[in-house]
Short mmCIF file of C-alpha atoms and ligand atoms in Angstrom, two decimals:
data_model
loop_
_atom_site.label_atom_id
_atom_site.label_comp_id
_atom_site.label_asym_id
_atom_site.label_seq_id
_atom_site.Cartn_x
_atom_site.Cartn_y
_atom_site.Cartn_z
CA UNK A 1 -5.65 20.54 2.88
CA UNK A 2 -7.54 17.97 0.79
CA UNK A 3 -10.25 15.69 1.62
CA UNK A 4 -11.39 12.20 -0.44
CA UNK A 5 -15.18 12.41 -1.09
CA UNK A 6 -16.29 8.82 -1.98
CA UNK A 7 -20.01 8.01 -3.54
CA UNK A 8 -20.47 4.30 -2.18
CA UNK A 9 -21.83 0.70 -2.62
CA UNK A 10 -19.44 0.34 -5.89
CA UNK A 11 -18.24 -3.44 -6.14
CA UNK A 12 -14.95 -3.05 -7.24
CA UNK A 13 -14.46 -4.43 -10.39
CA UNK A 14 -11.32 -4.75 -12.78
CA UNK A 15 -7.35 -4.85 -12.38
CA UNK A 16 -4.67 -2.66 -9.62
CA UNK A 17 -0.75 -3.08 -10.13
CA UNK A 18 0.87 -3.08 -7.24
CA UNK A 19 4.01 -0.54 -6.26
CA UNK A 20 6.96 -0.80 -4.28
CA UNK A 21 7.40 -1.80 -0.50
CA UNK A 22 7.40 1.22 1.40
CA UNK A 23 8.68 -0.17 4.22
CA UNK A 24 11.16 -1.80 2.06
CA UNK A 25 11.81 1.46 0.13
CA UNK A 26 12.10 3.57 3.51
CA UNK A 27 15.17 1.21 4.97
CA UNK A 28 17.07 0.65 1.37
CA UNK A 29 17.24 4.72 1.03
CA UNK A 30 19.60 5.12 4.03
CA UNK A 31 21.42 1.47 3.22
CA UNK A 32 22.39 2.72 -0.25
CA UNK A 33 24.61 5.31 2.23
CA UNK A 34 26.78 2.51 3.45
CA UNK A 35 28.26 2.88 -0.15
CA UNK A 36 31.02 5.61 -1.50
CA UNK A 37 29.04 5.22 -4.79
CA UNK A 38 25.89 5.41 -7.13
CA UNK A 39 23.10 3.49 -7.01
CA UNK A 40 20.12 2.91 -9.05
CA UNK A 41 17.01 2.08 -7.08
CA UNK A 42 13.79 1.51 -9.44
CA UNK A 43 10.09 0.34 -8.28
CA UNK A 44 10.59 2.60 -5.87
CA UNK A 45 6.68 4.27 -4.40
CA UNK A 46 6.17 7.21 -5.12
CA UNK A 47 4.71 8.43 -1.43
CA UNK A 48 5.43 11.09 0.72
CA UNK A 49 7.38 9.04 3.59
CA UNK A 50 9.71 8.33 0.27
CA UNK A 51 10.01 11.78 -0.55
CA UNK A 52 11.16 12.93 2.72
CA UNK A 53 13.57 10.58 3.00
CA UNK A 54 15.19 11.74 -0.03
CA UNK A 55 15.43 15.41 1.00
CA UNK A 56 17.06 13.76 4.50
CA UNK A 57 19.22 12.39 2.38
CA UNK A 58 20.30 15.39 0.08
CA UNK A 59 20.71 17.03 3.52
CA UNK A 60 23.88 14.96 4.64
CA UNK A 61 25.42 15.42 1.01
CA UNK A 62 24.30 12.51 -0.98
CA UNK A 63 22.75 13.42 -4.49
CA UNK A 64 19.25 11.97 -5.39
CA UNK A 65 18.00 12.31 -9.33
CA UNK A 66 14.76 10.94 -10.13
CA UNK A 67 15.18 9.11 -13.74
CA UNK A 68 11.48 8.08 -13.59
CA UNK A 69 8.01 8.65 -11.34
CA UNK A 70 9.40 5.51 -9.82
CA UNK A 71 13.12 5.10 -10.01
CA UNK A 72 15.87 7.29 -8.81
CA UNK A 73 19.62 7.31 -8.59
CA UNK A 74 21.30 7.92 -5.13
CA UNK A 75 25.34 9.15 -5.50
CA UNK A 76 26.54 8.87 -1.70
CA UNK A 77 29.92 9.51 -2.85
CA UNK A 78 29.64 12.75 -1.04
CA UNK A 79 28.54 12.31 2.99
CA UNK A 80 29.36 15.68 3.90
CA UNK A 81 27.38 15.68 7.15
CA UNK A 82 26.11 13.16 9.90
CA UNK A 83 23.44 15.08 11.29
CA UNK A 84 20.65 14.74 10.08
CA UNK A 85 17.72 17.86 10.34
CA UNK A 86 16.14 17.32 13.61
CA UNK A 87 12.67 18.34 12.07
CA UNK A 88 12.20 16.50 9.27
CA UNK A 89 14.20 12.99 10.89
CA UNK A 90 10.85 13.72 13.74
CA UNK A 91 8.24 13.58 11.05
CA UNK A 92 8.08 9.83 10.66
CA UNK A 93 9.89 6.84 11.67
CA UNK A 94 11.98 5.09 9.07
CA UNK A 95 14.67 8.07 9.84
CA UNK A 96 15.49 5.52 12.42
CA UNK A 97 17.74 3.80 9.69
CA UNK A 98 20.21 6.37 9.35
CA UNK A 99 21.68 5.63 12.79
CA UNK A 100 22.40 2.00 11.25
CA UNK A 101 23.84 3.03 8.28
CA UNK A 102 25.40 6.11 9.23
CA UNK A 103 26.86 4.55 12.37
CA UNK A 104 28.27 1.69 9.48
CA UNK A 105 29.97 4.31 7.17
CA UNK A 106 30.89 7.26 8.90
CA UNK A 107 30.73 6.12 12.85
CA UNK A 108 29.06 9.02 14.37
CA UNK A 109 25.30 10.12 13.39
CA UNK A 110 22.57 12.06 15.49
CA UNK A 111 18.75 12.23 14.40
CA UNK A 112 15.73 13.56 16.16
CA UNK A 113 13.51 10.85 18.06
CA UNK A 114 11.25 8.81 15.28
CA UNK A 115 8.15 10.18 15.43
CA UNK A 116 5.44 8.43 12.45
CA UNK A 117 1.97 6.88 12.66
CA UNK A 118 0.50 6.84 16.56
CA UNK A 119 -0.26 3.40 17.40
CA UNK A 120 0.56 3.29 20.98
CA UNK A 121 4.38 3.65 22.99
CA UNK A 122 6.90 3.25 20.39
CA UNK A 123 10.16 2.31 22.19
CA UNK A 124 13.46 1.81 20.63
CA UNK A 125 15.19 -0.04 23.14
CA UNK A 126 15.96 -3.19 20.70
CA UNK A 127 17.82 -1.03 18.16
CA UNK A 128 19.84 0.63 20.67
CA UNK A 129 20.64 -2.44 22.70
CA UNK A 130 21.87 -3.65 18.69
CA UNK A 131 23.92 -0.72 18.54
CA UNK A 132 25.96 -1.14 21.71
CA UNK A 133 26.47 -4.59 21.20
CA UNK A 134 28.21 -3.91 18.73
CA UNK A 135 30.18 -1.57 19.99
CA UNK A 136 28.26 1.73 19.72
CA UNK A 137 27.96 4.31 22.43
CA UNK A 138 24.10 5.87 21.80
CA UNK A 139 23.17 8.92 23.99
CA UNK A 140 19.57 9.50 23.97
CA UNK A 141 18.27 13.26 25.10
CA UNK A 142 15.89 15.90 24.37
CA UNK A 143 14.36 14.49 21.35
CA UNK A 144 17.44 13.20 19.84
CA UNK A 145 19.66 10.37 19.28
CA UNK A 146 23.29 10.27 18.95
CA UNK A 147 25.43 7.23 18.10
CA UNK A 148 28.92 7.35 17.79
CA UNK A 149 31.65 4.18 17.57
CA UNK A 150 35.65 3.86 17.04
CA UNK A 151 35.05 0.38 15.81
CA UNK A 152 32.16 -1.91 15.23
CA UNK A 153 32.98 -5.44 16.24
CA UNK A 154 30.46 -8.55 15.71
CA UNK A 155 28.73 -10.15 18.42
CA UNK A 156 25.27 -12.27 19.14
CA UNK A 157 22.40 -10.40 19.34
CA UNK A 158 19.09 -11.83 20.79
CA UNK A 159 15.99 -10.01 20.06
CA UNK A 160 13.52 -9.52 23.10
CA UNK A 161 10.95 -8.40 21.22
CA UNK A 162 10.18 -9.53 17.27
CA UNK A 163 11.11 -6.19 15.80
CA UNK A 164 11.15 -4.74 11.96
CA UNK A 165 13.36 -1.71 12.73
CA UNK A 166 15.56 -3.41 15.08
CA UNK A 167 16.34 -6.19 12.77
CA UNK A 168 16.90 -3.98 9.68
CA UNK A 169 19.13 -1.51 11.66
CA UNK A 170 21.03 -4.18 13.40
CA UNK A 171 21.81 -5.52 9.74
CA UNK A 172 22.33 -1.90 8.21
CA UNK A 173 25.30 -1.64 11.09
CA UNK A 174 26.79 -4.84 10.89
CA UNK A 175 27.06 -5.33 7.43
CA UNK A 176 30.49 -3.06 7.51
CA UNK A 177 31.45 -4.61 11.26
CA UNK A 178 34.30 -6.74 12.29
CA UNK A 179 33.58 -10.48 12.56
CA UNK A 180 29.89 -12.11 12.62
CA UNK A 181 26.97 -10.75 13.89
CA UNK A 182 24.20 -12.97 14.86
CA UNK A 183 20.97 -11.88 15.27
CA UNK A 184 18.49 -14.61 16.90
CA UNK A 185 14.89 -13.99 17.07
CA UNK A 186 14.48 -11.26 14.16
CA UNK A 187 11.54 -9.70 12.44
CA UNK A 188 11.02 -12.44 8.94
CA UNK A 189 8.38 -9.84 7.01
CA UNK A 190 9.40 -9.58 3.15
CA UNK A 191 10.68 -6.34 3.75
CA UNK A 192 13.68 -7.51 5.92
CA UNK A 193 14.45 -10.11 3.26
CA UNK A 194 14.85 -7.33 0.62
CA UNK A 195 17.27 -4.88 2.64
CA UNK A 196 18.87 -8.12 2.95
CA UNK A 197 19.14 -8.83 -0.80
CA UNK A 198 19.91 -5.12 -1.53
CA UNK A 199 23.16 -5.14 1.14
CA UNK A 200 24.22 -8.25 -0.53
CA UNK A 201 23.50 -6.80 -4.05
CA UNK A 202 26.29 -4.22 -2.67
CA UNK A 203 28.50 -6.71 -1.04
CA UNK A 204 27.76 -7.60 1.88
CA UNK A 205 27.10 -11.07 3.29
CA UNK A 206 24.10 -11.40 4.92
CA UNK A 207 22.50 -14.86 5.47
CA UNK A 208 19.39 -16.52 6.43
CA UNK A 209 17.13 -13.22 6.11
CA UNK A 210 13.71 -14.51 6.47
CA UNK A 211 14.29 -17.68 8.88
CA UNK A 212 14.61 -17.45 12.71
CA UNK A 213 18.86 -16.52 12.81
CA UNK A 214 20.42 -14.00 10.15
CA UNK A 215 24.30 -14.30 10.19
CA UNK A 216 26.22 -11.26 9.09
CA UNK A 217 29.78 -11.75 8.25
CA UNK A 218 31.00 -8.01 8.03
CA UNK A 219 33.34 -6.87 4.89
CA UNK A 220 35.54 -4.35 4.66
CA UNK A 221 33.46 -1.92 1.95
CA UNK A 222 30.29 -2.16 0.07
CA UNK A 223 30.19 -1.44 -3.88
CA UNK A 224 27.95 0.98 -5.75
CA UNK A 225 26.93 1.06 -9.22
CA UNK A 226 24.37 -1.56 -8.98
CA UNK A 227 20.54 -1.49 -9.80
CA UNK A 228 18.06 -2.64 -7.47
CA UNK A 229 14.28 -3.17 -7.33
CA UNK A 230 12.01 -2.51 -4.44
CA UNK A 231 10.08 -5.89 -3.50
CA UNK A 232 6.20 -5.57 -4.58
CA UNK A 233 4.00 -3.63 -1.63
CA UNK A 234 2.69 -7.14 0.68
CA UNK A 235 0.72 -4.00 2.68
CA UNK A 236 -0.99 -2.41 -0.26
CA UNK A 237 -1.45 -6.19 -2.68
CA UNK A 238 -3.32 -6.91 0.73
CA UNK A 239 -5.15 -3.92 1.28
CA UNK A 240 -6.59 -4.42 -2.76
CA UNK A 241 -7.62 -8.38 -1.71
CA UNK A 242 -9.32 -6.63 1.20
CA UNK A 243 -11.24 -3.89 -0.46
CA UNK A 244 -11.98 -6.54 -3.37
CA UNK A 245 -14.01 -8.90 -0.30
CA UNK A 246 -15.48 -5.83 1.26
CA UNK A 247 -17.04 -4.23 -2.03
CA UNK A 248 -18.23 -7.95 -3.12
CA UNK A 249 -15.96 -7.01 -5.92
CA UNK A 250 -13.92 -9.03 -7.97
CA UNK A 251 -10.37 -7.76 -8.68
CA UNK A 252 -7.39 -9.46 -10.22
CA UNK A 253 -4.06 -7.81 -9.07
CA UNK A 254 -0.82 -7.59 -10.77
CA UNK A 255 3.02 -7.00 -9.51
CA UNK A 256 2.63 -8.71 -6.28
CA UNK A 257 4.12 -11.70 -4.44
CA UNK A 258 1.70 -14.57 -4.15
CA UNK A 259 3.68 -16.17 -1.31
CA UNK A 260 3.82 -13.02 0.63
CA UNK A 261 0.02 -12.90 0.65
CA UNK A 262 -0.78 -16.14 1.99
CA UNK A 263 -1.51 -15.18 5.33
CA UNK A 264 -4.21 -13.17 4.27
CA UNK A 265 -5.62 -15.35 1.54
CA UNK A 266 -6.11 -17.92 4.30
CA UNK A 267 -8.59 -15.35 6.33
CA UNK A 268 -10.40 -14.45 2.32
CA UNK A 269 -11.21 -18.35 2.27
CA UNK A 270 -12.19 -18.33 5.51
CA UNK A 271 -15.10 -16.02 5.78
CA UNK A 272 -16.32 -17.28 2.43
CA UNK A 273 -14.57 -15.13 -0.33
CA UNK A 274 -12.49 -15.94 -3.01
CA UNK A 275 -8.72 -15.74 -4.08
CA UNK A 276 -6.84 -17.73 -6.94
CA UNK A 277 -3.05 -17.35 -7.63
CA UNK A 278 -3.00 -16.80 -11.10
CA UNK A 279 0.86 -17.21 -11.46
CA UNK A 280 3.60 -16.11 -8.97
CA UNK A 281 3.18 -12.58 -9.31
CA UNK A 282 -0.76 -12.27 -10.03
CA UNK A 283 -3.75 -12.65 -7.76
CA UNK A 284 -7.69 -12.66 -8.39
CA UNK A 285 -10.18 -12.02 -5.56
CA UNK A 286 -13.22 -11.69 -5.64
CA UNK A 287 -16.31 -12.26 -3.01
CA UNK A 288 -20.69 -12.94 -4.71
CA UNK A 289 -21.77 -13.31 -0.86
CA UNK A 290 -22.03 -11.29 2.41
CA UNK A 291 -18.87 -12.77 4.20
CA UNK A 292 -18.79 -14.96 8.00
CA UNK A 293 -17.69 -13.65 11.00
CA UNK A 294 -13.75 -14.29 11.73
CA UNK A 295 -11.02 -14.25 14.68
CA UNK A 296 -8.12 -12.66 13.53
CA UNK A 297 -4.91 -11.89 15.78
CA UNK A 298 -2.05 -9.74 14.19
CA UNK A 299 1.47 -11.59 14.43
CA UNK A 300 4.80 -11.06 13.16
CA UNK A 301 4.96 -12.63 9.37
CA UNK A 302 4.24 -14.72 8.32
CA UNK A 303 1.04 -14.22 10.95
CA UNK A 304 -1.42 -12.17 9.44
CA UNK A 305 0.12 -8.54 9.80
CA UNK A 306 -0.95 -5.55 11.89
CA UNK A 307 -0.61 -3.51 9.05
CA UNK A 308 -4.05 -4.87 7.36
CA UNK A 309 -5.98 -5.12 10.67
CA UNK A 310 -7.61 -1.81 10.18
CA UNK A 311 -9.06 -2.68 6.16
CA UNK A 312 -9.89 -6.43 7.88
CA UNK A 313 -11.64 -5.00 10.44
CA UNK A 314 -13.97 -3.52 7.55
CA UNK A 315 -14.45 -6.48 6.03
CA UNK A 316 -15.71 -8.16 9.39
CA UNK A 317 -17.85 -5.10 10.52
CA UNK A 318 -20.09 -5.43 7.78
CA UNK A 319 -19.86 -9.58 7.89
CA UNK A 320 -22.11 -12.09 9.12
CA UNK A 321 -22.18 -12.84 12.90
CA UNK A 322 -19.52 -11.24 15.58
CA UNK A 323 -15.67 -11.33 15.45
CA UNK A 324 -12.87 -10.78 17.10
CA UNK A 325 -9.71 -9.00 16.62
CA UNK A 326 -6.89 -8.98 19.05
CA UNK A 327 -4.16 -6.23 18.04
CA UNK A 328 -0.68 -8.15 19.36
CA UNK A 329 2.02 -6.12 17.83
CA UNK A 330 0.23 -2.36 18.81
CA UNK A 331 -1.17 -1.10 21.49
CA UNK A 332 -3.63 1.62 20.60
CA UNK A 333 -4.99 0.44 16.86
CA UNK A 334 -8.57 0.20 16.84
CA UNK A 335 -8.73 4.52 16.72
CA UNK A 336 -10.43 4.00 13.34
CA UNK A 337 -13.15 1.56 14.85
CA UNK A 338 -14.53 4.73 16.08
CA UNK A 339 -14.50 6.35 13.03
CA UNK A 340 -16.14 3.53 11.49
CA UNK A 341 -19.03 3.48 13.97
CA UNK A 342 -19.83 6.81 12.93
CA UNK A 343 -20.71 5.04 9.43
CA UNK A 344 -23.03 2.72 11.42
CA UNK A 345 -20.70 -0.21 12.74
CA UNK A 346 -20.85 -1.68 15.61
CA UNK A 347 -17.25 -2.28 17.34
CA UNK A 348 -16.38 -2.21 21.00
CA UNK A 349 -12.96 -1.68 21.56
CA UNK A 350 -10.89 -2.13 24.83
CA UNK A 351 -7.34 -2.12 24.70
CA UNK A 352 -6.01 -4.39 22.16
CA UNK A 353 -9.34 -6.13 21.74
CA UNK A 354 -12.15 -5.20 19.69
CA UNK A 355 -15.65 -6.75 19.02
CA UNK A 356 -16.96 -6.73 15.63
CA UNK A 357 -20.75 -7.20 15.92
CA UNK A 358 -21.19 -7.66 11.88
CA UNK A 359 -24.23 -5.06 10.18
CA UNK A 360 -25.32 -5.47 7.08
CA UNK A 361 -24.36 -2.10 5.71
CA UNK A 362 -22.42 0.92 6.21
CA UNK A 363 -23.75 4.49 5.94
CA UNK A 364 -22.14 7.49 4.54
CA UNK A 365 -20.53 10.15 7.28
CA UNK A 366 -17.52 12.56 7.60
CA UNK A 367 -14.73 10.14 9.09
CA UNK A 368 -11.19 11.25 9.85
CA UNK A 369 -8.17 9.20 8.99
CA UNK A 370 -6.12 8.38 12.34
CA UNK A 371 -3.10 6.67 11.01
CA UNK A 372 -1.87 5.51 7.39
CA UNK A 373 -3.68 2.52 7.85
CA UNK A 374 -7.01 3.44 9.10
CA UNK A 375 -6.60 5.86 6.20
CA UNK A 376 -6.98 3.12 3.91
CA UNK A 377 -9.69 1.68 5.64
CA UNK A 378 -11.54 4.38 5.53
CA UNK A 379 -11.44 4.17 1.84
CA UNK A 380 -12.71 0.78 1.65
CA UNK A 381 -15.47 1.47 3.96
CA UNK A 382 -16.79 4.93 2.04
CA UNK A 383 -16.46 2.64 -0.97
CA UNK A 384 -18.89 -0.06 0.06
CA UNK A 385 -21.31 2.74 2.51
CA UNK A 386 -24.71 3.77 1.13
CA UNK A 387 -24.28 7.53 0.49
CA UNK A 388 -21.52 9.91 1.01
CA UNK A 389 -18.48 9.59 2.73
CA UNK A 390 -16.15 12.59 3.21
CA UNK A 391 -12.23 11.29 4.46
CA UNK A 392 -10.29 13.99 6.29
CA UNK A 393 -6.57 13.99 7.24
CA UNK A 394 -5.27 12.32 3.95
CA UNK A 395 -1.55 13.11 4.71
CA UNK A 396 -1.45 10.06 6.80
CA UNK A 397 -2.35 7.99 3.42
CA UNK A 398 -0.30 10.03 1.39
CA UNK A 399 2.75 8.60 3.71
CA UNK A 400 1.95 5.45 2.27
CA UNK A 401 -0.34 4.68 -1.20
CA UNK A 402 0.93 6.16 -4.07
CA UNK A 403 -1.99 7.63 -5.92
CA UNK A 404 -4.78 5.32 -3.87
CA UNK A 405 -7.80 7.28 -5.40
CA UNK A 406 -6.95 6.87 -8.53
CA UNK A 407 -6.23 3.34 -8.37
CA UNK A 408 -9.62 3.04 -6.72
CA UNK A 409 -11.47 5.16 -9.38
CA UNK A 410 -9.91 2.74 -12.03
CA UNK A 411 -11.78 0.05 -10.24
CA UNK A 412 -14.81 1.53 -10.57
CA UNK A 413 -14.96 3.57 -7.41
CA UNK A 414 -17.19 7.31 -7.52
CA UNK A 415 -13.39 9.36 -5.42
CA UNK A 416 -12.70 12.52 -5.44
CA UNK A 417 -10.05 14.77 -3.65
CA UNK A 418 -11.09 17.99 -3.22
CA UNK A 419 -9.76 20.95 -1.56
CA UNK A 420 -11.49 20.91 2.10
CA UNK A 421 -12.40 25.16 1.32
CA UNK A 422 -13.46 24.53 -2.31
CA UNK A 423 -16.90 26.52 -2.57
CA UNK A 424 -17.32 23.72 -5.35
CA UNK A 425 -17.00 20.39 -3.31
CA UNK A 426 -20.77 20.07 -3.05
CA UNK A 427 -21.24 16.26 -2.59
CA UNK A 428 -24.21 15.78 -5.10
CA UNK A 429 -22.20 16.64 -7.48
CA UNK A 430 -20.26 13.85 -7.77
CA UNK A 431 -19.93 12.17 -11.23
CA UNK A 432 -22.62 9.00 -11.55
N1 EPU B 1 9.34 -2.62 20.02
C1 EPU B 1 9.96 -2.48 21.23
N2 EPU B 1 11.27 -2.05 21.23
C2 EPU B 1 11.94 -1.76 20.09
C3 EPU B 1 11.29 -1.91 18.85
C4 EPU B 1 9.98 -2.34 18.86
O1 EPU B 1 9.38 -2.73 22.28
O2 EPU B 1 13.12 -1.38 20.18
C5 EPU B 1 7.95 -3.11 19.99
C6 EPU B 1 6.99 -2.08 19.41
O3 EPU B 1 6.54 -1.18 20.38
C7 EPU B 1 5.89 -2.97 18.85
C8 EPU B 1 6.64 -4.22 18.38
O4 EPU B 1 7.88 -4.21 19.08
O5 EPU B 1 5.02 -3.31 19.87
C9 EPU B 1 6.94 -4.28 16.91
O6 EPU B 1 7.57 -3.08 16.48
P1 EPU B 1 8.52 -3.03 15.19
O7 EPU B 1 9.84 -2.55 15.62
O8 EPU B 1 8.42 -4.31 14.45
O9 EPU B 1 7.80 -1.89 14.35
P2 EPU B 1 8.48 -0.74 13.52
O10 EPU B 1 9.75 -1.20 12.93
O11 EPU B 1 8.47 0.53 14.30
C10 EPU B 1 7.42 -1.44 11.25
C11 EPU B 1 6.56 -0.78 10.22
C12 EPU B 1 5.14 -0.62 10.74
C13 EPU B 1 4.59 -2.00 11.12
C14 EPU B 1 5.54 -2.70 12.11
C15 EPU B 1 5.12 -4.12 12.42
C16 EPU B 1 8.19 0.59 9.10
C17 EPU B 1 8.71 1.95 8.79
N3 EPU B 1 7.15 0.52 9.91
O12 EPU B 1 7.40 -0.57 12.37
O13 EPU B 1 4.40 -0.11 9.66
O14 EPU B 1 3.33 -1.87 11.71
O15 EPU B 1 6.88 -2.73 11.56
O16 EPU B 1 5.07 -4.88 11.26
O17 EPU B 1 8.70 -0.39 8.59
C18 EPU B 1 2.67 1.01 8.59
O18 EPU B 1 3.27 0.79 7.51
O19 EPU B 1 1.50 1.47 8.63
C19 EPU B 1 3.36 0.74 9.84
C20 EPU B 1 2.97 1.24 11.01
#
């Protein structure tokens, strides 16, 4: 096991490029199975949630080359199997996808129950309610799920419940479905618009991704042999604009989408920092000034998302006056605000509230990462504490940020990772 070792108070200073989605990259993966073909799939991240995917995917017969650290080609011409390994489909939740797509191309498909970051009850009650309305049966038992169909027909689907997965699997099974599917009331975050553009790079027609109704009208087959690129990372641009404000740093970062980052800009003007578009796909932030205090509730996009609570709620621990976050999409994500008051913050949590009674600086401490978020958080916080910070439990960042530390150390930040038993990890001995 490794652990990050961070030297602190660094301003971050200098420029970050940006990688793939991964919550893009982790629903196009099983998509590209809806096709008896080849595709090419390039800004892909280069993460561990990725990875695993992947092997899934070799698992059911498809074959997976990696041209590139970031691009790999996916031949699905050969689906030998619809089961997917119980084990691996529990380690995290995008594995969720494969009943969509499988259910689309083969019509049967059984994976082990989701499992990924813990964030509170995790129901999937909108994807299967998707499912059957379409025409699925879906049996649900002893940690696994099993979907079967003879035919998938079109129907109207309302959403209770704004939903990523629901709306991405809904589209991943009705892309190859008789008739129109309507789905009112889906998710709108970049991510669904870019399955959507991938399915209709294959074929399919899928319209109004990104608004408040998508309309599938199902074909009869998909077509490979097409090259696609994963949108930019929204989560991790936003995460760099964050850790920029929190360091008083001054970052310009490259390979995102502007637009997509709005939400959060909006908050970065608010408490007294600074962010300038430089052109559509470029973004400088920077903050000279201890930041204000700021109410923030996490929304459905384009609301600020729940994703970037966790490296917000570092910015406002350490900011001028007392805020307020209220967590509206997940019901247990303040775990790191504990970890963060070991540094010397001072957060009351209750529920899916949590007081941020600003300080004026953080303090080095051993800190655990709870979730892939909080992970990151962590990171920003042992980059602007005085003294040493030690992160455990990086898997749950590996899931997510391809090669974080070194993207921080470009900017200027003292990070190691070190083996947790390395004799050698004293923490003086970090480089100046
Ligand atoms: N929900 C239901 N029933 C369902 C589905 C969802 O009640 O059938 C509820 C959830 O419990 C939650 C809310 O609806 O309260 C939203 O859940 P959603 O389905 O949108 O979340 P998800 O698809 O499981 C994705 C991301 C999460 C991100 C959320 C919200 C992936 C693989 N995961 O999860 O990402 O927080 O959308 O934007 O796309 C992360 O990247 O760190 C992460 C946790």
């Amino acid at each position: 096991m490794d652990k990050l070792v961070i030297k602190g108070k660094t301003p971050l200073k200098g420029e970050v490029t940006i990688n793939g989605a991964k919550n893009a990259a982790v629903a196009i993966l099983p998509a590209a199975l809806l096709i008896d073909g080849i595709t090419t799939i390039e800004n892909l991240p280069n993460i561990s949630d990725v990875k695993l995917l992947c092997e899934i995917i070799e698992n059911l017969g498809a074959k997976i080359t990696w041209i590139s650290n970031n691009a790999i080609t996916i031949d699905s011409r050969n689906i030998s199997c619809t089961q997917a390994p119980i084990e691996l489909t529990r380690k995290f939740r995008a594995s969720y996808y494969l009943i969509g797509a499988l259910l689309g191309r083969c019509g049967e498909v059984q994976v082990g129950m989701p499992g990924g970051c813990k964030l509170g009850a995790r129901p999937i009650d909108q994807h299967i309610k998707g499912f059957e309305a379409l025409g699925a049966k879906v049996e649900v038992g002893q940690g696994i799920i099993k979907a079967t169909r003879e035919k998938l027909i079109g129907t109207n689907i309302y959403m209770d419940i704004v939903s990523v997965g629901a709306t991405i699997n809904i589209m991943l099974a009705s892309v190859l479905a008789e008739g129109t599917t309507i789905i009112d009331n889906p998710a709108k975050e970049p991510h669904i618009v870019d399955v959507a553009n991938f399915l209709n790079a294959l074929g399919a027609d899928v319209r109004g991704a990104g608004t408040d109704v998508i309309k599938i009208n199902g074909v009869q087959k998909l077509e490979g042999n097409i090259t696609y690129s994963v949108v930019p990372d929204q989560i991790e641009a936003g995460t760099f604009m964050l850790a920029a404000v929190a360091s008083h740093g001054d970052i310009i970062i490259r390979n995102c989408i502007t637009k997509h980052l709005e939400c959060i800009t909006a908050k970065i003007l608010e408490i007294g920092a600074h962010a300038e578009e430089l052109d559509g796909d470029t973004i400088h932030v920077w903050c000279n000034k201890r930041p204000t205090k700021a109410n923030i509730k996490t929304l459905p996009y384009p609301g600020f998302p729940t994703d970037l609570q966790p490296q917000m709620g570092v910015v406002l621990s350490m900011a001028n006056g007392t805020s307020i976050i209220n967590e509206s999409i997940w019901e247990s994500r303040f775990q790191y605000t504990d970890e963060l008051n070991k540094m010397g913050a001072k957060i009351t949590s209750q529920g899916k509230t949590a007081i941020f009674e600003g300080v004026s600086t953080l303090y080095g401490a051993p800190v655990s990462a709870t979730d892939l978020r909080a992970g990151a958080a962590l990171i920003i916080a042992g980059i602007c504490a005085d003294g040493i910070t030690e992160i455990h439990n990086l898997e749950h960042i590996d899931r997510g940020y391809e090669n974080i530390e070194e993207k921080f150390r470009k900017l200027g930040a003292n990070i190691t990772r070190v083996k947790e038993d390395d004799p050698n990890n004293h923490l003086v001995d970090l480089p100046e």
